[in-house]
XYZ file of C-alpha atoms in Angstrom:
602
model
C 77.336 74.934 221.219
C 80.434 74.622 223.309
C 80.623 77.184 226.139
C 83.588 79.395 226.775
C 86.045 78.061 229.296
C 86.613 79.853 232.577
C 88.080 83.313 232.428
C 91.582 83.205 233.795
C 93.620 85.633 235.800
C 96.925 85.807 233.975
C 100.379 86.757 235.263
C 102.787 87.413 232.430
C 106.094 88.920 231.355
C 106.440 91.177 228.347
C 109.107 92.788 226.205
C 107.230 95.170 223.955
C 107.921 96.128 220.340
C 106.142 99.399 221.099
C 108.027 102.542 222.067
C 107.359 103.417 225.669
C 105.386 106.536 224.827
C 103.542 105.358 221.714
C 100.582 103.087 221.174
C 101.414 102.564 217.482
C 102.987 99.208 216.693
C 106.292 98.700 214.873
C 106.237 95.740 212.534
C 109.257 93.455 212.027
C 111.343 93.157 208.865
C 110.903 89.383 208.678
C 107.997 87.460 207.183
C 106.683 86.041 210.451
C 107.465 86.841 214.055
C 105.937 86.073 217.431
C 104.785 89.239 219.169
C 103.709 87.811 222.532
C 102.696 84.465 223.967
C 101.098 83.293 227.180
C 100.917 79.901 228.889
C 98.423 79.821 231.747
C 96.235 77.137 233.235
C 97.122 74.669 230.504
C 96.306 77.092 227.680
C 98.875 78.428 225.215
C 97.885 81.588 223.357
C 99.625 84.403 221.592
C 99.862 86.944 218.795
C 102.027 86.736 215.670
C 103.116 89.334 213.128
C 102.541 87.933 209.622
C 103.604 89.666 206.401
C 100.764 89.778 203.908
C 102.544 88.084 200.993
C 99.435 86.466 199.532
C 95.803 86.155 200.541
C 95.906 82.386 200.992
C 98.265 81.492 203.808
C 98.644 79.034 206.675
C 100.289 79.887 210.002
C 100.973 77.016 212.405
C 102.417 76.812 215.905
C 104.409 73.595 216.405
C 105.372 72.580 219.935
C 107.191 69.999 222.024
C 105.423 68.608 225.060
C 106.789 68.720 228.575
C 109.117 65.789 227.865
C 110.476 67.656 224.805
C 108.730 65.252 222.419
C 107.847 66.977 219.115
C 105.735 63.998 217.968
C 107.460 64.265 214.578
C 106.333 67.898 214.471
C 102.762 66.679 214.846
C 101.867 68.787 217.892
C 100.254 71.724 216.128
C 97.997 74.686 216.803
C 96.435 76.579 213.886
C 96.757 80.359 214.070
C 93.962 82.538 212.677
C 93.820 86.014 211.185
C 92.912 88.680 213.730
C 93.314 92.101 212.072
C 95.363 94.095 209.596
C 97.962 96.515 210.966
C 97.142 99.873 209.428
C 99.640 101.570 207.106
C 101.688 98.367 206.842
C 101.680 95.156 204.842
C 101.445 93.096 208.029
C 98.654 91.423 209.952
C 98.099 90.142 213.459
C 97.373 86.421 213.691
C 96.419 84.835 217.000
C 96.437 81.322 218.417
C 94.941 79.684 221.473
C 94.660 76.040 222.489
C 94.596 73.806 225.530
C 97.985 72.125 225.927
C 98.482 69.675 228.797
C 102.238 70.153 228.857
C 104.681 72.137 226.768
C 108.382 72.930 226.819
C 108.972 74.973 223.652
C 107.497 75.935 220.290
C 108.188 77.598 216.950
C 106.030 79.080 214.172
C 105.729 77.925 210.570
C 104.316 80.185 207.835
C 103.308 78.656 204.470
C 102.451 81.090 201.694
C 102.743 81.274 197.913
C 104.765 78.039 197.716
C 107.308 79.155 200.328
C 107.773 78.285 203.985
C 109.096 80.685 206.610
C 109.893 79.955 210.250
C 110.214 81.923 213.433
C 112.264 79.771 215.786
C 113.502 82.565 218.041
C 116.955 82.653 216.533
C 117.264 78.839 216.593
C 116.450 78.846 220.321
C 112.701 78.148 220.021
C 110.272 79.776 222.391
C 110.771 78.324 225.848
C 107.685 77.865 228.008
C 107.788 77.468 231.758
C 105.223 75.069 233.202
C 105.524 76.564 236.665
C 104.442 80.087 235.812
C 102.463 82.064 233.309
C 104.801 83.752 230.884
C 104.270 86.129 228.013
C 107.436 86.903 226.114
C 108.644 88.638 223.000
C 112.339 88.188 222.242
C 114.804 88.897 219.459
C 114.184 86.527 216.576
C 115.649 85.334 213.305
C 113.171 84.213 210.641
C 114.402 82.144 207.716
C 113.389 79.277 205.456
C 116.027 77.066 207.055
C 115.293 73.598 208.416
C 113.754 73.655 211.884
C 116.122 73.230 214.803
C 115.245 72.404 218.390
C 117.918 74.072 220.477
C 116.956 74.742 224.065
C 118.505 78.112 224.879
C 116.270 80.201 227.118
C 114.783 83.416 225.741
C 115.192 86.646 227.663
C 112.462 88.826 229.120
C 112.379 91.897 231.301
C 109.602 93.541 233.222
C 106.436 91.930 234.440
C 102.865 92.750 235.267
C 99.584 90.925 235.642
C 96.485 91.423 233.553
C 94.221 92.553 236.362
C 91.308 90.417 237.437
C 89.337 93.268 238.971
C 86.447 92.612 241.335
C 86.250 88.896 242.139
C 82.455 88.988 242.480
C 82.079 90.513 239.030
C 84.673 88.110 237.599
C 82.592 85.185 238.840
C 79.297 86.631 237.626
C 80.524 87.579 234.182
C 81.574 84.013 233.385
C 78.017 82.810 233.724
C 76.542 85.913 232.137
C 78.682 85.452 229.044
C 77.269 81.962 228.541
C 73.733 83.225 229.148
C 74.180 86.088 226.714
C 75.568 83.763 224.048
C 72.576 81.460 224.415
C 70.081 84.323 224.179
C 71.934 85.916 221.258
C 71.885 82.696 219.245
C 68.240 82.155 220.138
C 67.389 85.418 218.373
C 68.881 84.165 215.097
C 66.902 82.158 212.527
C 63.642 82.167 214.527
C 60.912 79.917 213.088
C 59.307 81.259 209.924
C 62.050 83.733 209.090
C 64.353 83.762 206.090
C 67.656 81.950 206.485
C 70.176 84.150 208.287
C 67.651 86.565 209.784
C 69.164 88.125 212.933
C 66.326 89.733 214.836
C 67.188 92.814 216.840
C 64.803 91.357 219.404
C 62.008 88.801 219.377
C 59.725 91.579 220.641
C 56.956 92.188 218.085
C 55.033 94.842 219.997
C 55.637 97.434 222.672
C 58.089 97.935 220.857
C 58.318 96.003 217.587
C 61.992 95.188 217.031
C 61.402 92.062 214.985
C 63.601 93.237 212.112
C 67.093 92.594 210.790
C 69.060 95.817 211.163
C 72.157 95.848 208.952
C 74.203 97.418 211.749
C 73.002 95.295 214.634
C 73.339 92.105 212.618
C 76.890 92.933 211.539
C 77.982 93.684 215.101
C 76.347 90.524 216.430
C 77.828 88.405 213.638
C 81.261 89.888 214.351
C 81.100 88.513 217.887
C 80.059 85.112 216.519
C 82.929 85.131 214.019
C 85.269 85.937 216.903
C 83.959 82.824 218.661
C 84.656 80.797 215.523
C 88.112 82.344 215.339
C 88.955 81.445 218.957
C 87.159 79.190 221.409
C 84.722 77.676 218.902
C 87.217 77.102 216.124
C 85.997 74.357 213.815
C 82.531 74.235 215.368
C 80.152 73.329 212.542
C 77.030 74.861 214.068
C 78.785 78.181 214.582
C 80.029 78.095 211.003
C 76.488 77.482 209.747
C 75.111 80.431 211.703
C 77.728 82.668 210.088
C 77.080 81.321 206.596
C 73.352 81.833 207.100
C 74.025 85.452 208.041
C 76.095 85.848 204.884
C 73.242 84.443 202.797
C 70.689 86.873 204.238
C 73.079 89.815 203.903
C 74.071 89.099 200.314
C 70.398 88.784 199.369
C 69.614 92.077 201.092
C 72.202 93.867 198.973
C 70.111 93.228 195.876
C 66.724 93.948 197.456
C 64.742 96.923 196.205
C 64.794 99.560 198.960
C 63.270 102.945 199.676
C 66.651 104.672 199.663
C 67.765 102.682 196.606
C 71.118 102.213 198.290
C 73.124 99.902 200.516
C 72.483 102.223 203.448
C 68.964 100.861 203.917
C 68.782 100.321 207.681
C 66.498 97.315 208.210
C 64.780 94.343 206.614
C 61.705 92.246 207.352
C 61.881 88.657 208.646
C 61.201 87.329 205.135
C 64.202 89.233 203.769
C 62.287 92.000 202.032
C 63.184 95.591 202.813
C 61.210 97.682 205.266
C 59.306 100.344 203.337
C 57.837 102.436 206.140
C 59.033 105.876 207.171
C 62.478 105.675 208.793
C 65.750 107.542 209.170
C 67.631 106.564 206.028
C 70.253 106.089 204.774
C 72.399 104.772 207.623
C 75.812 104.398 206.037
C 77.649 102.755 208.904
C 75.918 99.444 208.127
C 77.757 98.566 204.897
C 81.134 99.298 206.510
C 80.383 97.134 209.551
C 79.112 94.330 207.347
C 82.259 94.454 205.202
C 84.486 94.292 208.280
C 82.604 91.237 209.568
C 82.737 89.536 206.156
C 86.501 90.123 205.918
C 87.020 88.775 209.434
C 85.032 85.690 208.491
C 86.862 85.231 205.176
C 90.239 85.177 206.883
C 89.086 82.945 209.727
C 87.345 80.553 207.340
C 90.394 80.163 205.100
C 92.698 79.727 208.093
C 90.569 76.730 209.097
C 90.777 75.150 205.666
C 87.610 76.647 204.201
C 86.764 76.693 200.505
C 88.563 79.593 198.814
C 85.925 79.701 196.046
C 83.318 80.647 198.669
C 85.492 83.581 199.679
C 86.179 84.782 196.140
C 82.733 83.981 194.753
C 80.414 84.940 197.613
C 82.184 87.075 200.208
C 84.471 89.184 198.024
C 81.768 90.625 195.713
C 79.668 91.582 198.748
C 82.658 93.148 200.493
C 83.574 95.191 197.433
C 79.978 96.341 196.923
C 79.793 97.644 200.494
C 83.195 99.324 200.491
C 82.748 100.856 197.040
C 79.561 102.356 198.454
C 81.533 103.744 201.400
C 84.111 105.290 199.060
C 81.366 107.046 197.130
C 79.260 108.188 200.079
C 81.452 108.698 203.146
C 81.415 112.506 202.973
C 77.643 112.862 202.569
C 75.254 113.094 205.465
C 73.321 110.113 206.806
C 71.502 109.055 209.951
C 73.531 108.054 212.990
C 73.573 104.676 214.718
C 70.726 105.821 216.982
C 68.701 106.562 213.819
C 67.762 110.063 214.954
C 70.258 112.610 213.613
C 71.094 113.336 209.985
C 74.639 114.597 209.584
C 78.270 113.492 209.620
C 79.079 111.307 212.624
C 82.233 110.260 214.459
C 80.961 106.706 214.913
C 80.059 106.272 211.261
C 83.412 107.613 210.069
C 85.323 105.385 212.468
C 83.638 102.185 211.282
C 84.085 103.331 207.682
C 87.814 103.899 208.194
C 88.213 100.478 209.732
C 86.227 98.801 206.967
C 88.331 100.466 204.288
C 91.656 99.633 205.951
C 90.565 96.018 206.370
C 89.270 96.112 202.805
C 92.495 97.501 201.368
C 94.394 94.552 202.809
C 91.731 92.119 201.587
C 91.753 93.588 198.075
C 95.555 93.525 197.922
C 95.621 89.887 198.959
C 93.096 89.123 196.236
C 95.021 90.902 193.503
C 92.814 94.002 193.245
C 95.403 96.769 193.528
C 93.004 99.412 192.189
C 90.510 98.906 194.992
C 93.287 98.542 197.549
C 94.669 101.927 196.553
C 91.219 103.528 196.498
C 90.304 102.182 199.924
C 93.632 103.264 201.431
C 93.336 106.776 200.025
C 89.748 107.178 201.201
C 90.604 105.885 204.686
C 93.256 108.578 204.975
C 90.754 111.262 203.957
C 88.298 109.952 206.522
C 90.998 110.024 209.214
C 91.578 113.696 208.493
C 87.862 114.362 208.899
C 87.713 112.323 212.108
C 90.412 114.500 213.646
C 88.125 117.505 213.264
C 85.708 115.995 215.800
C 88.197 116.509 218.625
C 87.414 119.625 220.629
C 90.570 120.780 222.395
C 88.649 123.457 224.279
C 86.113 120.952 225.628
C 88.569 118.045 225.887
C 86.337 115.445 224.276
C 85.361 113.991 220.906
C 82.083 115.492 219.700
C 79.490 113.184 218.187
C 78.252 114.882 214.994
C 78.851 117.682 212.519
C 76.861 119.278 209.697
C 73.566 118.259 211.302
C 70.563 118.919 209.069
C 67.812 117.308 211.145
C 67.223 115.464 214.372
C 68.084 115.935 218.026
C 70.205 118.915 219.009
C 73.016 117.709 221.256
C 75.767 119.291 223.311
C 78.100 116.680 221.851
C 78.361 114.032 224.578
C 77.378 110.637 223.227
C 78.161 107.032 224.182
C 78.538 106.194 220.494
C 82.008 107.757 220.587
C 83.015 105.193 223.206
C 81.462 102.350 221.221
C 83.354 103.552 218.147
C 86.688 103.306 219.950
C 85.916 99.779 221.122
C 84.613 98.455 217.824
C 86.399 100.380 215.109
C 89.925 101.183 216.277
C 92.818 99.214 214.827
C 95.514 99.170 217.483
C 97.345 102.022 215.786
C 96.730 104.649 218.465
C 94.134 106.452 216.333
C 91.257 107.072 218.758
C 91.881 103.718 220.373
C 90.446 103.049 223.847
C 93.790 103.766 225.545
C 94.559 106.900 223.546
C 94.655 110.251 225.326
C 91.637 111.681 223.511
C 89.380 108.696 224.095
C 90.304 108.527 227.782
C 89.364 112.192 228.053
C 86.131 111.566 226.145
C 85.178 108.723 228.473
C 85.373 111.142 231.393
C 83.200 113.695 229.619
C 80.580 111.105 228.685
C 80.408 109.621 232.172
C 80.202 113.015 233.812
C 77.297 113.936 231.551
C 75.232 111.126 233.097
C 76.523 111.042 236.665
C 73.855 113.363 238.060
C 71.262 112.981 235.287
C 69.725 109.699 236.403
C 68.197 109.016 239.802
C 69.813 105.557 239.830
C 73.212 107.288 239.860
C 72.536 109.134 243.097
C 72.956 107.540 246.503
C 74.117 104.277 244.961
C 76.245 101.672 246.697
C 80.006 102.190 246.560
C 80.569 99.116 244.404
C 78.355 100.524 241.637
C 79.493 102.858 238.887
C 77.397 105.275 236.903
C 74.668 104.037 234.583
C 75.260 105.352 231.052
C 72.691 106.233 228.420
C 73.000 107.189 224.764
C 73.214 110.975 225.231
C 71.876 113.377 227.874
C 69.181 114.921 225.656
C 67.648 111.509 224.846
C 63.853 111.298 225.088
C 63.285 107.733 223.812
C 62.155 105.591 226.736
C 62.171 102.214 224.994
C 58.594 102.355 223.722
C 57.799 105.998 223.164
C 59.076 109.426 224.082
C 59.346 111.020 227.522
C 62.793 110.775 229.077
C 65.657 108.595 227.950
C 67.083 105.849 230.126
C 70.423 104.127 230.692
C 71.255 101.396 228.157
C 72.956 98.125 229.042
C 75.248 98.234 226.031
C 76.287 101.842 226.696
C 77.110 101.096 230.323
C 79.102 98.023 229.303
C 80.968 100.107 226.720
C 82.678 102.199 229.417
C 83.909 99.133 231.290
C 85.071 97.539 228.057
C 86.993 100.669 227.087
C 88.877 100.589 230.401
C 89.989 96.973 229.922
C 90.940 97.565 226.306
C 93.001 100.545 227.450
C 94.902 98.330 229.914
C 95.619 95.916 227.083
C 97.069 98.773 225.018
C 99.244 100.079 227.829
C 100.604 96.616 228.486
C 101.542 96.288 224.832
C 103.061 99.777 224.746
C 105.122 99.130 227.874
C 104.002 102.289 229.626
C 101.469 105.089 229.758
C 102.187 108.754 230.399
C 99.788 111.181 232.060
C 99.394 114.499 230.258
C 97.053 117.461 230.170
C 94.599 115.677 227.863
C 94.165 112.403 229.763
C 94.765 113.794 233.269
C 91.051 113.794 234.144
C 90.813 110.070 233.508
C 93.749 109.172 235.713
C 92.634 111.498 238.495
C 89.316 109.626 238.558
C 91.401 106.574 239.390
C 93.754 108.323 241.815
C 93.345 112.024 242.578
C 97.027 112.329 243.528
C 98.242 111.504 239.991
C 99.803 114.481 238.241
C 100.547 115.367 234.645
C 103.974 114.234 233.456
C 103.943 110.965 235.412
C 104.916 107.856 233.443
C 103.776 104.453 234.640
C 106.081 101.745 233.309
C 105.242 98.108 232.839
C 106.794 95.877 235.491
C 106.803 98.455 238.276
C 104.639 98.334 241.366
C 103.147 101.741 240.530
C 102.030 100.429 237.146
C 100.496 97.319 238.673
C 98.621 99.420 241.224
C 97.347 101.690 238.471
C 95.965 98.962 236.208
C 94.494 97.093 239.186
C 92.574 100.231 240.111
C 91.483 100.852 236.505
C 90.142 97.284 236.386
C 88.206 97.813 239.612
C 86.758 101.010 238.165
C 85.772 99.141 234.992
C 84.024 96.458 237.001
C 81.832 99.076 238.636
C 80.162 99.596 235.244
C 79.657 95.850 234.894
C 78.263 95.798 238.424
C 75.603 98.273 237.287
C 74.585 95.895 234.511
C 74.474 92.967 236.928
C 72.414 94.966 239.433
C 69.806 96.095 236.904
C 69.479 93.029 234.667
C 66.780 90.446 235.264
C 67.628 87.666 237.701
C 67.914 85.126 234.864
C 70.488 87.220 232.991
C 67.958 88.689 230.578
C 68.870 92.142 229.268
C 66.467 94.252 227.259
C 67.521 97.519 225.679
C 67.276 99.857 228.669
C 66.637 100.135 232.400
C 64.675 102.868 234.117
C 66.496 106.070 234.979
C 64.541 106.328 238.246
C 63.535 102.819 239.293
C 66.325 100.882 237.530
C 63.917 98.258 236.219
C 64.526 96.614 232.823
C 62.500 98.201 230.025
C 62.221 98.367 226.263
C 62.689 95.601 223.717
C 63.233 92.325 225.522
C 66.588 90.630 225.218
C 68.005 93.040 222.680
C 70.418 90.933 220.629
C 72.939 93.766 220.532
C 72.799 94.054 224.347
C 73.916 90.444 224.668
C 76.569 90.684 221.952
C 77.952 93.769 223.704
C 78.000 91.825 226.983
C 80.086 89.081 225.370
C 82.457 91.674 223.904
C 82.846 93.325 227.306
C 83.514 89.958 228.964
C 86.210 89.168 226.393
C 87.893 92.521 227.076
C 87.808 91.869 230.820
C 89.496 88.518 230.204
C 92.305 90.245 228.293
C 91.204 88.776 224.949
C 89.071 91.504 223.352
C 87.073 91.066 220.163
C 88.910 92.708 217.245
């Protein structure tokens, strides 16, 4: 496996297509258009709007080197699908590649027998070798022959994606590599069925040697993101993903206790677990569908076999999402497997799966499913809105609870939902007012609960657990502990929020999000707008990044010296405990590291 390259501190310039006070994107009227691009440390990367004309499509960045040599248009970078833009017929595609020298580039979009170009109004996109620049300018997209004019594009406003605490920045580079190695080591262990992703290799005290549908989907999503970015074309990574698909597709037809796709876990040989358990867990099919769709688009973008997508992935995707359509409004167990009811987290991942699925179905000519998925996603969004408590100023975790733990409503799963399931449309996204407020409520619920959060060093943040009433200690019941993945989730949310504000061009403090911003700077008042490119904005995001890194510092402080992370660490002594090297813990670490680098997993 090839390791990730060093995480870079990036200075860039942006003109945003977002309104200053909205986090919802506005798509172009052309078929393809560059949204932003960055050239830093010899790496060119960016995001492109692509109209979803047909499922099979190829998007290519073509560039001239520093001497303005196009190499007969042979200098190319393949773009890859990133995510659908909700309520539109457009998608985000991203590109990233090491480029020793570059002067300018344009984008070519091949689809359905036609070719479209974005050449920045015949000016191409100019790249400065002396500074890191991210630019979005006015463009003209046509099917005309490519030109190579050298007019300079215009940009206004600047800011830097904050690097945060330098000690944490250095540590997290190595930790990401360690976590990737451990994560992959927990997949396909000897004697298991092909594609088995063990939640942990621990077989006793506790026994986590099972393939959870949820955990596996979230882990595989991180691996697909690797294949979509830094490990593009890597054959071993591709095989790991295809193995996961094989195991998952087989599990869909296994006989299960619940006789449904919401069966939570499977044995190493691929058979279903038949012991007593909290079932069904209906977030799993939605998460699996989202990961399959992400893989389908990435695989095709890299020249993969379309028959594999239509013959293997599509039927599995439709089975999962049809199940979601038919079962979203009925109660199920939550992601912690303890409460039967209707859950914010479950609904969020369902909405995302259906929105992704509607685009996938449309691209594959299934207008009936596309319409059904879109309609159901809208109904789910309406239900999700009911979880917001204006009087308490946070998103509550569950409704219509019929059994399980009684909670006040604070739960780290709401934060995880924003990180994993939001779509960049401002709907409970990490940088949205309601999720910023919820992050404050969740953190405050733990700040004085755990002994490790009292009298701590100033560089440490608060350790975060699942929910305050938790009694699961990692191998039995007494008192719940902080979890590595929950603590990382807060830091990841902060960095994702910065990414949103940068794209929006500003962020405004109001009565809902005021508590969050006053945690950063107590002098901030409601009504203040921080605008991209100003010193006040730069100071704000720098301080938010430093606050985020305090959560990562907690993880660093309480992990094992070799980078090993089990499920939990003691609420009093801070020592690692529970299932050793929880695969989800390491996948969450990688996701957090990507967010800190300004390239979050979508």
